[in-house]
């Protein structure tokens, strides 16, 4: 399973990259706004800066909702850097735009996916990634992981190449369970990635080893 970090914060992206396990980045307008990135030029520069830090795919989201707006924005984003994946919302015009970009060989990430039917449509349009938001489903008492499971079955039934990018991951058990189900990618905060390191028996075991090492004549 690939690990993407879900942030526009360059320090956090650098930290995840330094760990050596980072495969890409996802952003969205809320995450960009959180970093105070304002104005078209700054936004485009910020995406380029992110691409310089990581080696993998970087999702950059369109803001327009008409077909023409999405095509114009998406083409501009895709031209920025070879690592850019155009992130498009799951709406009718979005599906048309995904098909358009697929035909042009431009990678897409279909975002704001909350049902298996939506994921099927995204795959039919040829999306490179589909982003089911598992944390937001959990927030409204719906099993987000169940959706990942359903999409996995449907995609496997027909051999769809669209990668399941489990999004809105909030914690380490989301990561572990997505891996068990067979999500292709997960995107989450740095805390969900670093949380995988933690186990009290590792800490106590290391403490004892280091204490005993003092008894050895090295
Ligand atoms: C997906 O790519 C989104 O950026 C993201 O995962 C949304 O997560 P949130 O529900 O924590 O905002």
mmCIF file of C-alpha atoms and ligand atoms in Angstrom:
data_model
loop_
_atom_site.group_PDB
_atom_site.id
_atom_site.type_symbol
_atom_site.label_atom_id
_atom_site.label_comp_id
_atom_site.label_asym_id
_atom_site.label_seq_id
_atom_site.Cartn_x
_atom_site.Cartn_y
_atom_site.Cartn_z
ATOM 1 C CA UNK A 1 0.000 0.000 0.000
ATOM 2 C CA UNK A 2 1.315 3.421 -0.922
ATOM 3 C CA UNK A 3 1.519 6.117 1.761
ATOM 4 C CA UNK A 4 0.460 9.634 0.794
ATOM 5 C CA UNK A 5 0.447 12.532 3.244
ATOM 6 C CA UNK A 6 -2.695 14.661 3.299
ATOM 7 C CA UNK A 7 -1.355 18.154 3.865
ATOM 8 C CA UNK A 8 -0.050 21.259 2.115
ATOM 9 C CA UNK A 9 2.410 21.927 4.953
ATOM 10 C CA UNK A 10 5.929 21.754 3.512
ATOM 11 C CA UNK A 11 7.608 20.990 6.860
ATOM 12 C CA UNK A 12 5.353 18.014 7.462
ATOM 13 C CA UNK A 13 5.836 16.798 3.895
ATOM 14 C CA UNK A 14 9.628 17.065 4.367
ATOM 15 C CA UNK A 15 9.412 15.167 7.655
ATOM 16 C CA UNK A 16 7.384 12.335 6.105
ATOM 17 C CA UNK A 17 9.742 12.258 3.128
ATOM 18 C CA UNK A 18 12.747 12.012 5.452
ATOM 19 C CA UNK A 19 11.228 8.891 7.022
ATOM 20 C CA UNK A 20 11.679 7.253 3.624
ATOM 21 C CA UNK A 21 8.189 5.804 3.302
ATOM 22 C CA UNK A 22 6.354 8.577 1.487
ATOM 23 C CA UNK A 23 4.867 7.853 -1.938
ATOM 24 C CA UNK A 24 2.976 11.077 -2.622
ATOM 25 C CA UNK A 25 0.892 13.987 -1.385
ATOM 26 C CA UNK A 26 -2.771 14.954 -1.495
ATOM 27 C CA UNK A 27 -3.992 18.494 -0.980
ATOM 28 C CA UNK A 28 -7.371 20.168 -1.098
ATOM 29 C CA UNK A 29 -8.512 23.816 -0.983
ATOM 30 C CA UNK A 30 -9.033 23.651 2.797
ATOM 31 C CA UNK A 31 -5.496 22.353 3.371
ATOM 32 C CA UNK A 32 -4.024 25.019 1.063
ATOM 33 C CA UNK A 33 -5.991 27.772 2.827
ATOM 34 C CA UNK A 34 -4.771 26.455 6.196
ATOM 35 C CA UNK A 35 -1.189 27.140 5.068
ATOM 36 C CA UNK A 36 -2.168 30.687 4.099
ATOM 37 C CA UNK A 37 -1.457 30.101 0.413
ATOM 38 C CA UNK A 38 -3.224 32.923 -1.433
ATOM 39 C CA UNK A 39 -3.401 34.117 -5.019
ATOM 40 C CA UNK A 40 -3.033 32.095 -8.192
ATOM 41 C CA UNK A 41 0.719 32.520 -8.570
ATOM 42 C CA UNK A 42 1.431 31.530 -4.976
ATOM 43 C CA UNK A 43 -0.878 28.536 -5.253
ATOM 44 C CA UNK A 44 0.840 27.266 -8.392
ATOM 45 C CA UNK A 45 4.276 27.882 -6.849
ATOM 46 C CA UNK A 46 3.266 25.987 -3.740
ATOM 47 C CA UNK A 47 2.314 22.920 -5.798
ATOM 48 C CA UNK A 48 5.710 23.123 -7.545
ATOM 49 C CA UNK A 49 7.470 23.353 -4.173
ATOM 50 C CA UNK A 50 5.646 20.255 -2.974
ATOM 51 C CA UNK A 51 6.677 18.393 -6.141
ATOM 52 C CA UNK A 52 10.306 19.295 -5.438
ATOM 53 C CA UNK A 53 10.142 17.653 -2.006
ATOM 54 C CA UNK A 54 8.499 14.329 -2.940
ATOM 55 C CA UNK A 55 9.080 11.899 -5.771
ATOM 56 C CA UNK A 56 5.516 10.612 -6.215
ATOM 57 C CA UNK A 57 2.135 11.902 -7.289
ATOM 58 C CA UNK A 58 0.842 15.212 -5.926
ATOM 59 C CA UNK A 59 -2.910 15.814 -6.113
ATOM 60 C CA UNK A 60 -3.909 19.415 -6.861
ATOM 61 C CA UNK A 61 -7.618 20.161 -6.776
ATOM 62 C CA UNK A 62 -9.597 22.232 -9.272
ATOM 63 C CA UNK A 63 -11.907 24.856 -7.818
ATOM 64 C CA UNK A 64 -14.248 25.441 -10.750
ATOM 65 C CA UNK A 65 -17.362 23.320 -11.078
ATOM 66 C CA UNK A 66 -18.312 23.807 -14.750
ATOM 67 C CA UNK A 67 -16.758 21.501 -17.340
ATOM 68 C CA UNK A 68 -14.910 24.367 -19.032
ATOM 69 C CA UNK A 69 -13.537 25.703 -15.747
ATOM 70 C CA UNK A 70 -12.300 22.275 -14.681
ATOM 71 C CA UNK A 71 -10.607 21.648 -18.030
ATOM 72 C CA UNK A 72 -8.886 25.044 -18.034
ATOM 73 C CA UNK A 73 -7.694 24.745 -14.434
ATOM 74 C CA UNK A 74 -6.771 21.078 -14.755
ATOM 75 C CA UNK A 75 -4.685 21.650 -17.863
ATOM 76 C CA UNK A 76 -2.862 24.489 -16.147
ATOM 77 C CA UNK A 77 -2.190 22.340 -13.076
ATOM 78 C CA UNK A 78 -1.053 19.329 -15.113
ATOM 79 C CA UNK A 79 1.367 21.533 -17.096
ATOM 80 C CA UNK A 80 3.042 22.646 -13.849
ATOM 81 C CA UNK A 81 4.918 19.413 -13.151
ATOM 82 C CA UNK A 82 4.880 15.781 -14.296
ATOM 83 C CA UNK A 83 3.963 14.655 -10.760
ATOM 84 C CA UNK A 84 0.724 16.639 -10.647
ATOM 85 C CA UNK A 85 -2.520 14.654 -10.555
ATOM 86 C CA UNK A 86 -5.634 16.728 -11.263
ATOM 87 C CA UNK A 87 -8.090 16.299 -8.400
ATOM 88 C CA UNK A 88 -11.705 16.584 -9.500
ATOM 89 C CA UNK A 89 -14.897 16.439 -7.424
ATOM 90 C CA UNK A 90 -17.449 13.669 -7.901
ATOM 91 C CA UNK A 91 -20.083 15.687 -9.754
ATOM 92 C CA UNK A 92 -21.567 15.263 -13.219
ATOM 93 C CA UNK A 93 -19.191 17.761 -14.837
ATOM 94 C CA UNK A 94 -16.376 16.182 -12.863
ATOM 95 C CA UNK A 95 -16.992 12.791 -14.461
ATOM 96 C CA UNK A 96 -16.986 14.423 -17.899
ATOM 97 C CA UNK A 97 -13.729 16.171 -17.031
ATOM 98 C CA UNK A 98 -12.140 12.942 -15.777
ATOM 99 C CA UNK A 99 -13.020 11.248 -19.071
ATOM 100 C CA UNK A 100 -11.549 14.208 -20.976
ATOM 101 C CA UNK A 101 -8.274 14.083 -19.016
ATOM 102 C CA UNK A 102 -8.106 10.286 -19.239
ATOM 103 C CA UNK A 103 -8.325 10.499 -23.023
ATOM 104 C CA UNK A 104 -5.495 13.059 -22.974
ATOM 105 C CA UNK A 105 -3.313 10.863 -20.747
ATOM 106 C CA UNK A 106 -3.524 13.244 -17.772
ATOM 107 C CA UNK A 107 -3.787 11.591 -14.340
ATOM 108 C CA UNK A 108 -6.860 12.320 -12.216
ATOM 109 C CA UNK A 109 -8.019 11.779 -8.644
ATOM 110 C CA UNK A 110 -11.792 11.707 -8.195
ATOM 111 C CA UNK A 111 -12.456 13.257 -4.789
ATOM 112 C CA UNK A 112 -15.393 13.504 -2.370
ATOM 113 C CA UNK A 113 -16.482 9.915 -2.959
ATOM 114 C CA UNK A 114 -18.905 8.505 -0.408
ATOM 115 C CA UNK A 115 -20.590 5.570 -2.166
ATOM 116 C CA UNK A 116 -19.732 2.497 -4.179
ATOM 117 C CA UNK A 117 -21.831 3.762 -7.100
ATOM 118 C CA UNK A 118 -19.771 6.945 -7.249
ATOM 119 C CA UNK A 119 -16.570 4.881 -7.224
ATOM 120 C CA UNK A 120 -17.890 2.734 -10.078
ATOM 121 C CA UNK A 121 -18.614 5.830 -12.135
ATOM 122 C CA UNK A 122 -15.141 7.266 -11.456
ATOM 123 C CA UNK A 123 -13.541 4.011 -12.620
ATOM 124 C CA UNK A 124 -15.717 3.901 -15.745
ATOM 125 C CA UNK A 125 -14.521 7.422 -16.596
ATOM 126 C CA UNK A 126 -10.933 6.191 -16.217
ATOM 127 C CA UNK A 127 -9.864 8.022 -13.040
ATOM 128 C CA UNK A 128 -6.320 7.160 -11.968
ATOM 129 C CA UNK A 129 -7.369 7.358 -8.313
ATOM 130 C CA UNK A 130 -10.683 7.330 -6.481
ATOM 131 C CA UNK A 131 -10.791 8.963 -3.041
ATOM 132 C CA UNK A 132 -13.411 7.556 -0.671
ATOM 133 C CA UNK A 133 -13.450 9.692 2.513
ATOM 134 C CA UNK A 134 -13.538 7.123 5.285
ATOM 135 C CA UNK A 135 -13.105 9.455 8.275
ATOM 136 C CA UNK A 136 -15.981 11.697 7.199
ATOM 137 C CA UNK A 137 -18.223 8.627 6.812
ATOM 138 C CA UNK A 138 -17.236 7.450 10.296
ATOM 139 C CA UNK A 139 -18.120 10.960 11.534
ATOM 140 C CA UNK A 140 -21.737 10.401 10.474
ATOM 141 C CA UNK A 141 -22.021 6.871 11.926
ATOM 142 C CA UNK A 142 -21.405 5.107 8.615
ATOM 143 C CA UNK A 143 -18.678 2.496 8.254
ATOM 144 C CA UNK A 144 -15.983 4.075 6.063
ATOM 145 C CA UNK A 145 -13.938 0.876 5.902
ATOM 146 C CA UNK A 146 -16.957 -1.044 4.632
ATOM 147 C CA UNK A 147 -16.985 1.297 1.635
ATOM 148 C CA UNK A 148 -13.307 0.535 0.917
ATOM 149 C CA UNK A 149 -14.193 -3.161 1.056
ATOM 150 C CA UNK A 150 -17.111 -2.754 -1.361
ATOM 151 C CA UNK A 151 -15.083 -0.725 -3.846
ATOM 152 C CA UNK A 152 -12.254 -3.298 -3.701
ATOM 153 C CA UNK A 153 -14.720 -6.086 -4.616
ATOM 154 C CA UNK A 154 -16.296 -4.138 -7.466
ATOM 155 C CA UNK A 155 -12.952 -3.078 -8.937
ATOM 156 C CA UNK A 156 -11.569 -6.618 -8.639
ATOM 157 C CA UNK A 157 -14.701 -8.083 -10.275
ATOM 158 C CA UNK A 158 -13.994 -6.148 -13.445
ATOM 159 C CA UNK A 159 -10.262 -5.495 -13.294
ATOM 160 C CA UNK A 160 -10.611 -1.701 -13.093
ATOM 161 C CA UNK A 161 -7.172 -0.068 -12.985
ATOM 162 C CA UNK A 162 -8.350 2.910 -10.893
ATOM 163 C CA UNK A 163 -6.398 2.922 -7.629
ATOM 164 C CA UNK A 164 -8.371 3.066 -4.397
ATOM 165 C CA UNK A 165 -6.929 5.991 -2.445
ATOM 166 C CA UNK A 166 -8.418 5.735 1.054
ATOM 167 C CA UNK A 167 -8.789 9.381 2.086
ATOM 168 C CA UNK A 168 -9.853 11.230 5.211
ATOM 169 C CA UNK A 169 -7.748 8.759 7.176
ATOM 170 C CA UNK A 170 -7.615 9.954 10.768
ATOM 171 C CA UNK A 171 -5.566 7.428 12.759
ATOM 172 C CA UNK A 172 -3.308 4.396 12.656
ATOM 173 C CA UNK A 173 -6.079 1.785 12.731
ATOM 174 C CA UNK A 174 -7.564 3.318 9.598
ATOM 175 C CA UNK A 175 -4.146 2.767 7.979
ATOM 176 C CA UNK A 176 -3.820 -0.819 9.208
ATOM 177 C CA UNK A 177 -7.380 -1.752 8.238
ATOM 178 C CA UNK A 178 -7.046 -0.172 4.790
ATOM 179 C CA UNK A 179 -3.932 -2.316 4.276
ATOM 180 C CA UNK A 180 -5.822 -5.448 5.382
ATOM 181 C CA UNK A 181 -8.643 -4.715 2.945
ATOM 182 C CA UNK A 182 -6.267 -4.008 0.082
ATOM 183 C CA UNK A 183 -6.588 -0.269 -0.564
ATOM 184 C CA UNK A 184 -3.924 0.713 -3.085
ATOM 185 C CA UNK A 185 -3.061 3.955 -1.300
ATOM 186 C CA UNK A 186 -3.926 5.710 1.923
ATOM 187 C CA UNK A 187 -3.653 9.423 2.546
ATOM 188 C CA UNK A 188 -3.576 10.766 6.065
ATOM 189 C CA UNK A 189 -1.895 13.168 8.456
ATOM 190 C CA UNK A 190 1.715 12.731 9.606
ATOM 191 C CA UNK A 191 0.389 11.583 13.005
ATOM 192 C CA UNK A 192 -1.340 8.558 11.413
ATOM 193 C CA UNK A 193 1.917 7.541 9.707
ATOM 194 C CA UNK A 194 4.172 8.114 12.722
ATOM 195 C CA UNK A 195 1.595 6.458 15.000
ATOM 196 C CA UNK A 196 2.442 3.164 13.316
ATOM 197 C CA UNK A 197 5.841 3.307 15.044
ATOM 198 C CA UNK A 198 4.444 3.182 18.512
ATOM 199 C CA UNK A 199 4.214 0.182 20.830
ATOM 200 C CA UNK A 200 4.873 0.182 24.596
ATOM 201 C CA UNK A 201 6.621 -3.194 24.375
ATOM 202 C CA UNK A 202 9.056 -1.724 21.840
ATOM 203 C CA UNK A 203 9.812 1.132 24.263
ATOM 204 C CA UNK A 204 10.214 -1.078 27.340
ATOM 205 C CA UNK A 205 12.146 -3.697 25.356
ATOM 206 C CA UNK A 206 14.602 -1.097 24.033
ATOM 207 C CA UNK A 207 15.009 0.418 27.500
ATOM 208 C CA UNK A 208 15.981 -3.004 28.901
ATOM 209 C CA UNK A 209 18.344 -3.766 26.005
ATOM 210 C CA UNK A 210 20.095 -0.436 26.498
ATOM 211 C CA UNK A 211 20.374 -1.032 30.270
ATOM 212 C CA UNK A 212 21.812 -4.524 29.693
ATOM 213 C CA UNK A 213 24.179 -3.192 27.069
ATOM 214 C CA UNK A 214 25.836 -1.222 29.861
ATOM 215 C CA UNK A 215 26.780 -4.573 31.493
ATOM 216 C CA UNK A 216 28.644 -5.736 28.399
ATOM 217 C CA UNK A 217 32.330 -5.032 28.007
ATOM 218 C CA UNK A 218 32.362 -3.495 24.530
HETATM 219 C C1 LIG B 1 -8.621 13.767 0.403
HETATM 220 O O1 LIG B 1 -7.773 13.747 -0.471
HETATM 221 C C2 LIG B 1 -8.850 14.879 1.323
HETATM 222 O O2 LIG B 1 -7.797 15.801 1.173
HETATM 223 C C3 LIG B 1 -8.827 14.499 2.760
HETATM 224 O O3 LIG B 1 -8.354 13.194 2.968
HETATM 225 C C4 LIG B 1 -9.977 14.921 3.565
HETATM 226 O O4 LIG B 1 -9.723 14.572 4.896
HETATM 227 P P1 LIG B 1 -10.531 15.200 6.117
HETATM 228 O O5 LIG B 1 -11.866 14.542 6.185
HETATM 229 O O6 LIG B 1 -9.692 14.865 7.319
HETATM 230 O O7 LIG B 1 -10.640 16.676 5.867
#
